[in-house]
Coordinates of C-alpha atoms and ligand atoms in Angstrom, one line a residue:
Chain D
M1 CA 104.4 109.3 212.9
Y2 CA 107.3 110.6 214.4
E3 CA 108.2 111.8 218.1
F4 CA 110.5 114.2 219.0
D5 CA 111.4 114.0 221.7
W6 CA 114.4 117.2 223.2
S7 CA 115.2 116.3 226.7
S8 CA 118.9 114.7 225.9
I9 CA 119.2 118.7 225.2
P10 CA 119.2 120.3 227.9
G11 CA 121.9 118.0 229.8
A12 CA 123.6 118.4 226.9
L13 CA 124.1 121.9 226.8
P14 CA 127.3 122.0 229.1
F15 CA 129.2 120.3 226.5
L16 CA 127.4 121.9 223.1
W17 CA 129.0 125.3 224.7
E18 CA 131.9 124.0 224.7
G19 CA 131.6 122.9 220.8
M20 CA 130.6 127.2 220.3
K21 CA 133.2 128.1 221.7
V22 CA 135.9 125.8 219.2
S23 CA 133.1 127.0 216.3
L24 CA 133.9 130.6 217.3
G25 CA 137.5 130.5 218.2
I26 CA 138.3 128.6 214.8
T27 CA 136.3 131.8 212.8
A28 CA 137.9 134.5 215.0
C29 CA 141.7 133.0 214.8
A30 CA 140.7 132.1 210.3
V31 CA 138.9 135.7 210.2
L32 CA 142.0 137.6 211.6
F33 CA 144.7 135.4 209.2
G34 CA 142.5 135.3 206.5
I35 CA 142.4 138.9 206.3
A36 CA 146.4 139.6 207.4
W37 CA 147.3 137.2 205.1
G38 CA 144.2 137.8 202.7
T39 CA 145.7 141.8 202.5
L40 CA 149.0 140.3 201.5
L41 CA 147.6 138.2 198.8
A42 CA 146.0 140.9 197.3
M43 CA 148.5 143.3 197.5
A44 CA 150.7 140.8 195.6
R45 CA 148.2 140.3 193.1
L46 CA 147.7 144.2 192.3
S47 CA 152.0 144.6 192.2
S48 CA 153.6 145.7 189.5
I49 CA 156.2 142.7 189.8
K50 CA 154.5 140.5 188.2
P51 CA 155.6 136.9 188.9
L52 CA 154.0 137.7 192.1
A53 CA 151.4 138.5 191.0
W54 CA 150.8 135.8 189.3
L55 CA 152.0 133.8 192.0
A56 CA 148.9 135.6 194.0
A57 CA 146.0 134.6 191.4
G58 CA 147.4 130.9 191.3
Y59 CA 146.7 130.5 194.9
V60 CA 143.3 132.9 194.8
N61 CA 142.2 131.0 191.8
L62 CA 143.6 127.1 192.9
F63 CA 141.8 127.5 196.6
R64 CA 138.5 129.1 195.7
A65 CA 138.1 125.9 192.4
I66 CA 138.6 123.7 195.7
P67 CA 135.6 122.3 197.6
L68 CA 136.4 123.6 201.1
V69 CA 136.0 120.1 202.8
M70 CA 138.4 118.8 200.5
V71 CA 141.8 121.0 201.7
L72 CA 139.9 120.1 205.5
L73 CA 140.1 116.8 204.4
W74 CA 143.9 117.3 203.9
F75 CA 145.3 119.4 206.2
F76 CA 143.7 116.8 208.5
L77 CA 145.1 113.8 206.7
I78 CA 148.6 115.1 205.2
V79 CA 149.5 117.7 207.7
P80 CA 149.9 116.4 210.6
Q81 CA 152.1 114.0 209.0
V82 CA 154.3 116.5 207.8
L83 CA 154.2 118.4 211.0
R84 CA 155.1 115.3 213.0
G85 CA 158.0 115.2 210.4
F86 CA 159.9 118.5 210.5
F87 CA 159.3 119.2 214.2
N88 CA 159.9 115.2 215.3
L89 CA 156.5 116.2 217.3
D90 CA 155.8 113.5 219.8
P91 CA 153.2 111.0 218.0
N92 CA 150.8 111.8 221.3
T93 CA 150.7 115.6 220.5
D94 CA 147.6 116.1 218.7
V95 CA 147.8 118.2 215.7
R96 CA 144.2 118.3 214.3
L97 CA 143.2 121.4 215.6
A98 CA 146.2 123.4 214.6
S99 CA 145.6 121.9 211.3
A100 CA 142.2 121.9 210.6
L101 CA 143.1 125.7 211.2
V102 CA 145.7 126.7 208.7
G103 CA 143.7 124.6 206.2
F104 CA 140.6 126.8 207.2
A105 CA 142.6 130.0 207.0
L106 CA 144.0 129.9 204.0
F107 CA 140.7 128.6 202.6
E108 CA 139.5 131.8 203.7
A109 CA 142.4 133.7 202.7
A110 CA 141.6 133.3 199.3
Y111 CA 138.0 134.5 199.3
Y112 CA 139.3 137.5 202.1
S113 CA 142.0 139.0 199.3
E114 CA 139.1 139.1 196.5
I115 CA 137.6 141.8 198.8
I116 CA 140.5 143.7 199.6
R117 CA 141.8 143.6 196.2
A118 CA 138.7 145.0 195.3
G119 CA 138.0 147.7 198.2
I120 CA 142.1 148.6 197.5
Q121 CA 141.0 149.2 194.0
S122 CA 138.3 151.2 195.0
V123 CA 140.7 154.1 196.2
P124 CA 141.0 156.4 193.6
K125 CA 144.4 156.5 192.2
G126 CA 145.1 159.8 193.0
Q127 CA 144.8 159.2 196.1
I128 CA 148.3 157.5 196.4
S129 CA 149.5 160.0 194.1
A130 CA 149.1 162.4 196.2
A131 CA 150.3 160.2 199.0
S132 CA 153.8 160.0 197.3
A133 CA 154.1 163.4 196.2
L134 CA 154.1 164.2 199.5
G135 CA 157.4 161.7 200.0
M136 CA 156.0 158.4 201.1
S137 CA 156.8 155.1 200.6
Y138 CA 155.0 152.8 198.4
A139 CA 154.4 150.9 201.5
Q140 CA 153.5 154.0 203.7
A141 CA 151.2 155.3 201.1
M142 CA 149.4 151.6 201.3
R143 CA 149.2 151.4 205.2
L144 CA 148.9 155.2 205.9
V145 CA 146.2 156.2 202.8
V146 CA 145.0 153.6 201.3
L147 CA 144.0 150.3 203.4
P148 CA 142.9 152.3 205.7
Q149 CA 140.7 153.3 203.2
A150 CA 140.0 150.3 201.8
F151 CA 139.0 148.0 205.2
R152 CA 136.6 151.4 205.8
N153 CA 134.7 150.6 202.7
M154 CA 134.7 147.1 203.3
V155 CA 133.8 146.4 206.3
P156 CA 130.0 145.1 205.5
L157 CA 131.7 142.9 203.3
L158 CA 133.9 141.1 205.7
L159 CA 131.9 140.8 208.1
T160 CA 129.4 139.0 206.2
Q161 CA 132.3 136.8 205.3
A162 CA 133.0 136.2 208.0
I163 CA 129.2 134.8 208.9
V164 CA 129.7 132.2 205.8
L165 CA 133.0 131.6 207.6
F166 CA 131.1 130.7 210.8
Q167 CA 128.6 128.6 208.8
D168 CA 131.4 126.8 207.2
T169 CA 133.4 125.6 210.3
S170 CA 130.5 123.0 211.0
L171 CA 133.0 120.7 208.0
V172 CA 135.7 120.6 210.4
Y173 CA 133.7 117.4 212.1
V174 CA 135.1 116.0 208.8
S175 CA 138.3 116.4 210.8
A176 CA 136.3 114.7 214.3
L177 CA 136.7 118.3 216.1
A178 CA 134.6 118.9 218.8
D179 CA 133.1 122.1 217.0
F180 CA 129.2 122.8 218.0
F181 CA 128.6 121.4 215.0
G182 CA 130.5 118.0 215.8
A183 CA 129.3 118.1 219.0
A184 CA 125.8 118.3 218.5
Y185 CA 126.1 115.5 216.3
K186 CA 128.0 113.6 219.3
V187 CA 125.4 114.3 221.6
G188 CA 122.0 113.2 219.2
D189 CA 124.6 110.0 217.7
R190 CA 125.0 108.7 221.3
D191 CA 120.9 109.2 222.6
G192 CA 120.0 108.0 219.0
R193 CA 118.1 111.5 218.6
L194 CA 120.0 112.8 215.8
V195 CA 117.2 114.5 214.6
E196 CA 116.2 117.3 217.5
L197 CA 120.1 118.0 217.8
L198 CA 120.4 118.1 214.2
L199 CA 117.3 120.9 214.0
F200 CA 118.4 122.4 217.2
A201 CA 121.9 123.1 215.5
G202 CA 120.6 124.4 213.2
A203 CA 117.9 126.2 214.3
V204 CA 121.5 128.1 216.6
Y205 CA 123.4 128.4 213.5
F206 CA 120.2 130.3 212.1
L207 CA 120.2 132.9 214.8
I208 CA 123.5 134.0 215.6
C209 CA 123.6 134.3 211.5
F210 CA 120.4 135.9 210.9
A211 CA 121.1 138.1 213.8
A212 CA 124.8 138.7 212.8
S213 CA 123.3 140.0 209.3
Q214 CA 120.8 142.2 210.5
A215 CA 123.7 143.5 212.5
V216 CA 126.0 144.6 209.5
R217 CA 123.0 145.6 207.7
H218 CA 122.2 148.0 210.7
Y219 CA 125.6 149.1 210.1
Q220 CA 126.0 149.5 206.5
K221 CA 123.0 152.3 206.4
K222 CA 124.9 153.7 209.0
L223 CA 128.4 153.8 207.2
N224 CA 126.0 155.2 203.8
A225 CA 124.6 157.8 205.7
H226 CA 127.6 159.4 207.0
A227 CA 129.4 158.5 203.7
A228 CA 126.3 161.2 202.0
H229 CA 126.5 163.8 204.1
Chain E
M1 CA 165.3 175.1 190.3
I2 CA 163.8 172.4 187.7
S3 CA 165.6 171.8 184.2
I4 CA 163.6 169.5 181.5
Q5 CA 165.9 168.7 178.8
N6 CA 164.8 166.1 175.5
V7 CA 161.9 164.8 177.6
S8 CA 159.8 161.8 175.6
K9 CA 157.5 159.6 176.5
H10 CA 155.0 157.2 175.4
Y11 CA 152.4 154.4 176.0
G12 CA 153.1 151.7 173.6
A13 CA 153.0 152.9 170.5
F14 CA 151.2 156.5 171.6
Q15 CA 154.0 159.7 172.2
V16 CA 152.5 161.8 174.7
L17 CA 155.4 163.9 175.1
T18 CA 157.7 164.4 172.1
D19 CA 161.3 166.2 172.9
C20 CA 160.4 169.0 175.7
S21 CA 162.4 170.8 176.8
T22 CA 162.8 174.1 179.4
E23 CA 164.1 176.0 182.6
V24 CA 162.1 177.0 185.9
K25 CA 164.6 178.9 187.7
K26 CA 164.7 180.1 191.0
G27 CA 161.6 182.2 192.5
E28 CA 160.3 182.3 188.4
V29 CA 156.8 181.5 188.0
I30 CA 155.6 179.0 184.3
V31 CA 151.9 178.7 183.3
V32 CA 151.5 175.5 181.6
C33 CA 148.8 175.5 179.5
G34 CA 146.7 173.7 176.0
P35 CA 144.3 172.0 174.9
S36 CA 143.0 169.1 176.3
G37 CA 144.9 165.8 176.1
S38 CA 147.9 167.3 174.6
G39 CA 150.2 166.0 177.7
K40 CA 150.4 168.8 180.9
S41 CA 149.8 166.6 183.2
T42 CA 151.7 164.3 182.3
L43 CA 155.2 166.6 181.6
I44 CA 154.2 168.2 185.4
K45 CA 153.7 164.5 186.7
C46 CA 157.2 163.1 185.0
V47 CA 158.6 167.0 187.4
N48 CA 158.6 164.7 190.5
G49 CA 158.6 161.2 188.8
L50 CA 155.1 160.3 189.6
E51 CA 155.0 159.5 185.6
P52 CA 158.1 157.5 184.6
F53 CA 159.7 159.2 180.8
Q54 CA 161.6 156.7 178.4
S55 CA 164.0 159.8 177.8
G56 CA 165.6 163.0 178.3
T57 CA 166.4 164.1 181.6
I58 CA 164.7 166.1 184.5
T59 CA 166.6 167.5 186.9
V60 CA 165.1 169.3 190.1
D61 CA 168.1 171.0 192.6
G62 CA 169.9 169.0 190.4
I63 CA 169.0 166.3 191.1
S64 CA 168.3 163.8 188.5
V65 CA 165.0 162.3 188.7
G66 CA 165.2 160.0 186.2
D67 CA 168.4 158.5 187.3
P68 CA 167.2 155.3 189.7
K69 CA 169.7 155.8 192.0
T70 CA 168.5 158.8 193.1
D71 CA 166.0 158.6 196.4
L72 CA 162.5 159.7 194.5
P73 CA 160.2 159.6 197.6
R74 CA 163.1 162.4 199.7
L75 CA 163.2 164.4 196.5
R76 CA 159.3 164.3 196.2
S77 CA 159.1 165.5 199.7
R78 CA 160.9 168.5 198.8
V79 CA 158.6 169.1 195.8
G80 CA 154.6 170.6 196.7
M81 CA 152.3 169.2 194.3
V82 CA 148.4 170.2 194.5
F83 CA 145.8 168.0 192.2
Q84 CA 142.4 169.0 190.3
H85 CA 140.9 167.6 192.7
F86 CA 142.5 167.9 196.0
E87 CA 143.2 164.5 197.3
L88 CA 142.7 165.3 200.9
F89 CA 143.1 162.0 202.7
P90 CA 139.0 161.6 203.5
H91 CA 139.7 159.2 206.6
M92 CA 142.0 162.1 208.0
S93 CA 140.7 165.3 209.7
I94 CA 142.1 168.4 208.6
T95 CA 144.7 168.7 211.0
D96 CA 146.3 164.9 210.5
N97 CA 146.2 165.5 206.8
L98 CA 148.5 168.6 206.9
T99 CA 151.0 166.3 209.9
I100 CA 150.8 163.0 208.6
A101 CA 153.7 163.1 206.0
Q102 CA 156.1 166.1 208.0
I103 CA 155.8 163.4 210.6
K104 CA 155.8 159.8 208.5
V105 CA 158.5 161.1 206.3
L106 CA 159.8 164.2 207.6
G107 CA 160.2 162.6 211.2
R108 CA 158.6 165.8 212.8
G109 CA 157.5 165.7 216.5
R110 CA 153.5 165.7 216.5
D111 CA 153.7 168.9 218.2
A112 CA 156.2 170.8 215.8
A113 CA 154.3 169.2 213.0
T114 CA 151.2 170.6 214.5
D115 CA 151.8 173.7 214.7
K116 CA 153.5 174.1 211.6
G117 CA 150.5 172.9 209.8
L118 CA 148.1 175.0 211.7
K119 CA 149.9 178.1 210.9
L120 CA 149.7 177.7 207.4
L121 CA 146.0 176.9 208.1
D122 CA 146.0 180.2 209.2
R123 CA 147.6 181.1 206.3
V124 CA 145.1 180.0 204.1
G125 CA 142.4 181.4 206.2
L126 CA 141.2 177.8 207.3
K127 CA 142.3 177.8 211.3
A128 CA 138.5 176.9 212.5
H129 CA 138.2 173.8 210.0
A130 CA 141.5 172.0 211.9
D131 CA 139.1 170.0 213.4
K132 CA 137.0 168.3 210.6
F133 CA 137.0 165.8 208.2
P134 CA 138.2 166.9 204.3
G135 CA 134.0 165.8 203.6
Q136 CA 133.0 168.9 205.7
L137 CA 134.7 171.5 203.6
S138 CA 133.8 173.1 199.6
G139 CA 136.0 172.5 197.3
G140 CA 137.9 175.7 197.1
Q141 CA 138.3 174.7 201.3
Q142 CA 139.6 171.4 200.6
Q143 CA 142.6 173.0 197.8
R144 CA 143.5 175.6 199.8
V145 CA 144.0 172.6 202.5
A146 CA 146.2 170.4 200.0
I147 CA 148.7 173.7 199.1
A148 CA 149.1 174.4 203.0
R149 CA 149.4 170.5 203.1
A150 CA 152.4 170.9 200.4
L151 CA 153.6 173.8 201.5
A152 CA 154.0 171.7 205.4
M153 CA 156.9 170.3 203.6
D154 CA 158.4 172.9 203.6
P155 CA 159.0 173.1 199.2
I156 CA 161.5 173.9 197.4
C157 CA 159.0 174.9 194.2
M158 CA 154.9 173.7 194.2
L159 CA 153.5 171.8 191.0
F160 CA 150.0 172.7 190.1
D161 CA 147.6 170.6 187.6
E162 CA 144.7 172.7 187.2
P163 CA 144.4 173.1 191.3
T164 CA 141.2 175.7 189.8
S165 CA 139.3 173.5 187.0
A166 CA 137.3 171.5 189.3
L167 CA 136.0 174.6 191.2
D168 CA 133.0 176.1 191.1
P169 CA 133.4 179.3 190.0
E170 CA 133.1 181.4 193.0
M171 CA 135.2 179.4 194.8
I172 CA 138.3 179.7 192.2
N173 CA 139.3 182.6 193.1
E174 CA 140.0 182.1 196.7
V175 CA 142.6 179.5 196.0
L176 CA 144.0 181.4 192.9
D177 CA 144.4 184.5 195.8
V178 CA 146.5 181.8 197.8
M179 CA 148.6 181.5 194.5
V180 CA 148.9 184.6 194.0
E181 CA 150.3 185.4 197.2
L182 CA 152.8 182.8 196.9
A183 CA 154.2 183.4 193.8
Q184 CA 154.5 187.2 195.1
E185 CA 156.7 186.2 198.0
G186 CA 158.8 183.9 195.8
M187 CA 158.1 180.4 195.5
T188 CA 159.3 178.5 192.1
M189 CA 156.1 177.6 190.9
M190 CA 154.8 175.2 187.5
C191 CA 151.3 175.6 187.5
V192 CA 149.0 173.8 184.9
T193 CA 146.1 176.0 184.2
H194 CA 143.5 178.3 181.9
E195 CA 143.0 181.0 184.1
M196 CA 144.6 183.5 182.1
G197 CA 144.1 186.7 184.5
F198 CA 146.6 184.7 187.3
A199 CA 149.3 184.4 184.6
K200 CA 149.1 187.9 183.2
K201 CA 148.9 189.0 187.0
V202 CA 152.0 186.8 188.3
A203 CA 153.7 183.9 185.6
N204 CA 157.0 184.7 184.1
R205 CA 156.5 182.6 181.7
I206 CA 153.7 180.8 179.5
L207 CA 154.2 177.7 178.2
F208 CA 151.7 176.5 175.4
M209 CA 151.9 172.6 174.7
D210 CA 149.7 170.9 171.8
K211 CA 149.9 167.1 171.1
G212 CA 152.7 166.7 173.7
Q213 CA 155.2 169.7 172.2
I214 CA 155.9 172.7 173.6
V215 CA 155.1 174.7 170.8
E216 CA 155.3 178.2 173.2
D217 CA 157.7 179.0 175.7
D218 CA 157.9 182.4 175.9
A219 CA 157.6 185.8 178.5
K220 CA 154.4 186.3 179.5
D221 CA 154.1 189.8 177.9
A222 CA 155.7 188.3 174.3
F223 CA 152.7 185.7 174.8
F224 CA 149.4 187.8 175.4
G225 CA 150.9 189.6 173.0
N226 CA 151.5 188.0 170.0
P227 CA 152.4 184.3 170.0
R228 CA 154.1 182.6 167.0
S229 CA 151.8 179.6 166.9
E230 CA 148.2 179.6 165.4
R231 CA 147.5 177.3 167.3
A232 CA 148.4 178.9 170.5
R233 CA 146.2 182.2 168.6
Q234 CA 143.4 180.7 168.3
F235 CA 143.1 178.5 171.4
L236 CA 144.0 181.6 173.4
A237 CA 141.1 183.5 171.2
K238 CA 139.1 180.9 172.9
I239 CA 139.8 180.7 176.1
L240 CA 139.7 184.3 176.6
T241 CA 136.1 184.2 175.1
H242 CA 135.1 182.7 178.1
Ligands
ATP301 N1 147.6 155.5 181.3 C1 148.1 155.6 179.8 N2 147.8 155.4 178.9 C2 147.3 155.1 177.8 N3 147.1 156.5 177.2 C3 147.6 158.1 178.5 C4 147.9 157.5 180.1 N4 147.8 158.2 180.6 C5 147.2 160.1 179.6 N5 147.2 158.9 178.4 C6 146.8 160.4 177.5 O1 148.1 161.2 177.1 C7 147.4 162.3 176.7 C8 148.1 163.5 177.8 O2 147.5 163.0 178.3 P1 147.6 164.6 179.7 O3 146.9 163.9 181.4 O4 149.2 164.8 180.2 O5 147.1 165.3 179.0 P2 146.3 166.6 179.7 O6 146.9 167.9 178.4 O7 147.0 167.3 181.1 O8 145.4 166.6 179.3 P3 143.8 167.6 179.8 O9 143.6 168.9 180.3 O10 142.3 167.0 180.0 O11 144.0 167.5 181.8 C9 146.1 162.2 176.4 O12 145.9 161.6 175.3 C10 145.8 161.3 177.2 O13 145.0 160.2 177.0
MG302 MG1 145.4 167.1 182.7

């Protein structure tokens, strides 16, 4: 019978917290970049300029058809080389974090762009007509009229995606980054207490994501009640 | 003011407008009517370039709408348009609805724009609602705000696309009253509407459309007295008994 021994956890908490900060940092960057780049992709996909729409569709379909872990590995192995080549970087500069972030954000942007595209399409066409009829350019109509409404409708979905994204950050451990999961793995490996550490890490992910989903659900209820009145 | 010459438009093989021509002079009020699907909305949306058309010419105040060199946003900012479903911006307060285009399109200062917006809001009888959101107003009130929003741009003419057909009957008159007043002040107006009471009161001419063609373009009295086409006669008989 396996004897649980949790004693290595308290001492490792500061190290684990450092890992959690990396995970949260990656999540925040990827959410911000994913929404920004995803918005551009969504607008390109809905654009009447066909080649632009095709390019965006190709990008989205490509990234949605490849497992995240592969994208991360490629960006771990290839992008640092490319960056070194292009910018003549000092071989000692650690570009792994940047590389993981870029790959991760490019990947997540594909998912965000689909959410945002649906959000843009949920705004009635008449709103663009009304904005145009007032003399707004297409860009103004998008920025002032369509996107604010689209984002308001999308907030719950965007937050839910952020929760998925936070879980996905655990995959950056393949790039040997000390994110929360990677940190837990390291501690467990070092102390021969992998089972305990992985259970602990799982519990922490669960608590954070569960609490966050409850918060989103609560927010959505409020939003629906607001829309109904 | 508005000149429509031999305008045709099709979606693929489907002909929506066929060789439409008419003229709206400064200060004139033109009512456009006709059965559903006859192309009324399409025609009126061609006037400010919201719908492109394949042949013919439309000029507004001497500016050609179909000319690729025309600055369409600029032209549209001078042509007011009111929609069937109001199309107020639901995420903005009534005041912001009235001022946003003045500020962003005309480059007016916020104070001047607010002043102007509130004056027009007062004029349509809704001054007390300035800080509300569109969703908090009734349909009739929203449509009056939409008219005020268009007027805030100091338009040279106004286009209306069935402004009262989405309204409950008891709200129709509050919107028509605003439109009648506007007409009597000399605004150039092109109105798609089936409100024949409104037409009788202020229209100079009535256009009757059927299957993408303007089949009648009569002075008001001639139209109500004795329209030439059988279709228009049937149409009138039907809507006047309602
Ligand atoms: N994007 C489009 N593609 C194809 N056909 C269209 C499109 N928009 C409109 N139509 C068709 O063009 C015709 C004219 O439409 P339009 O909306 O101008 O009619 P209308 O006279 O305003 O009718 P209603 O009284 O119902 O508003 C209709 O038969 C409609 O089905
Ligand atoms: Mg119509």
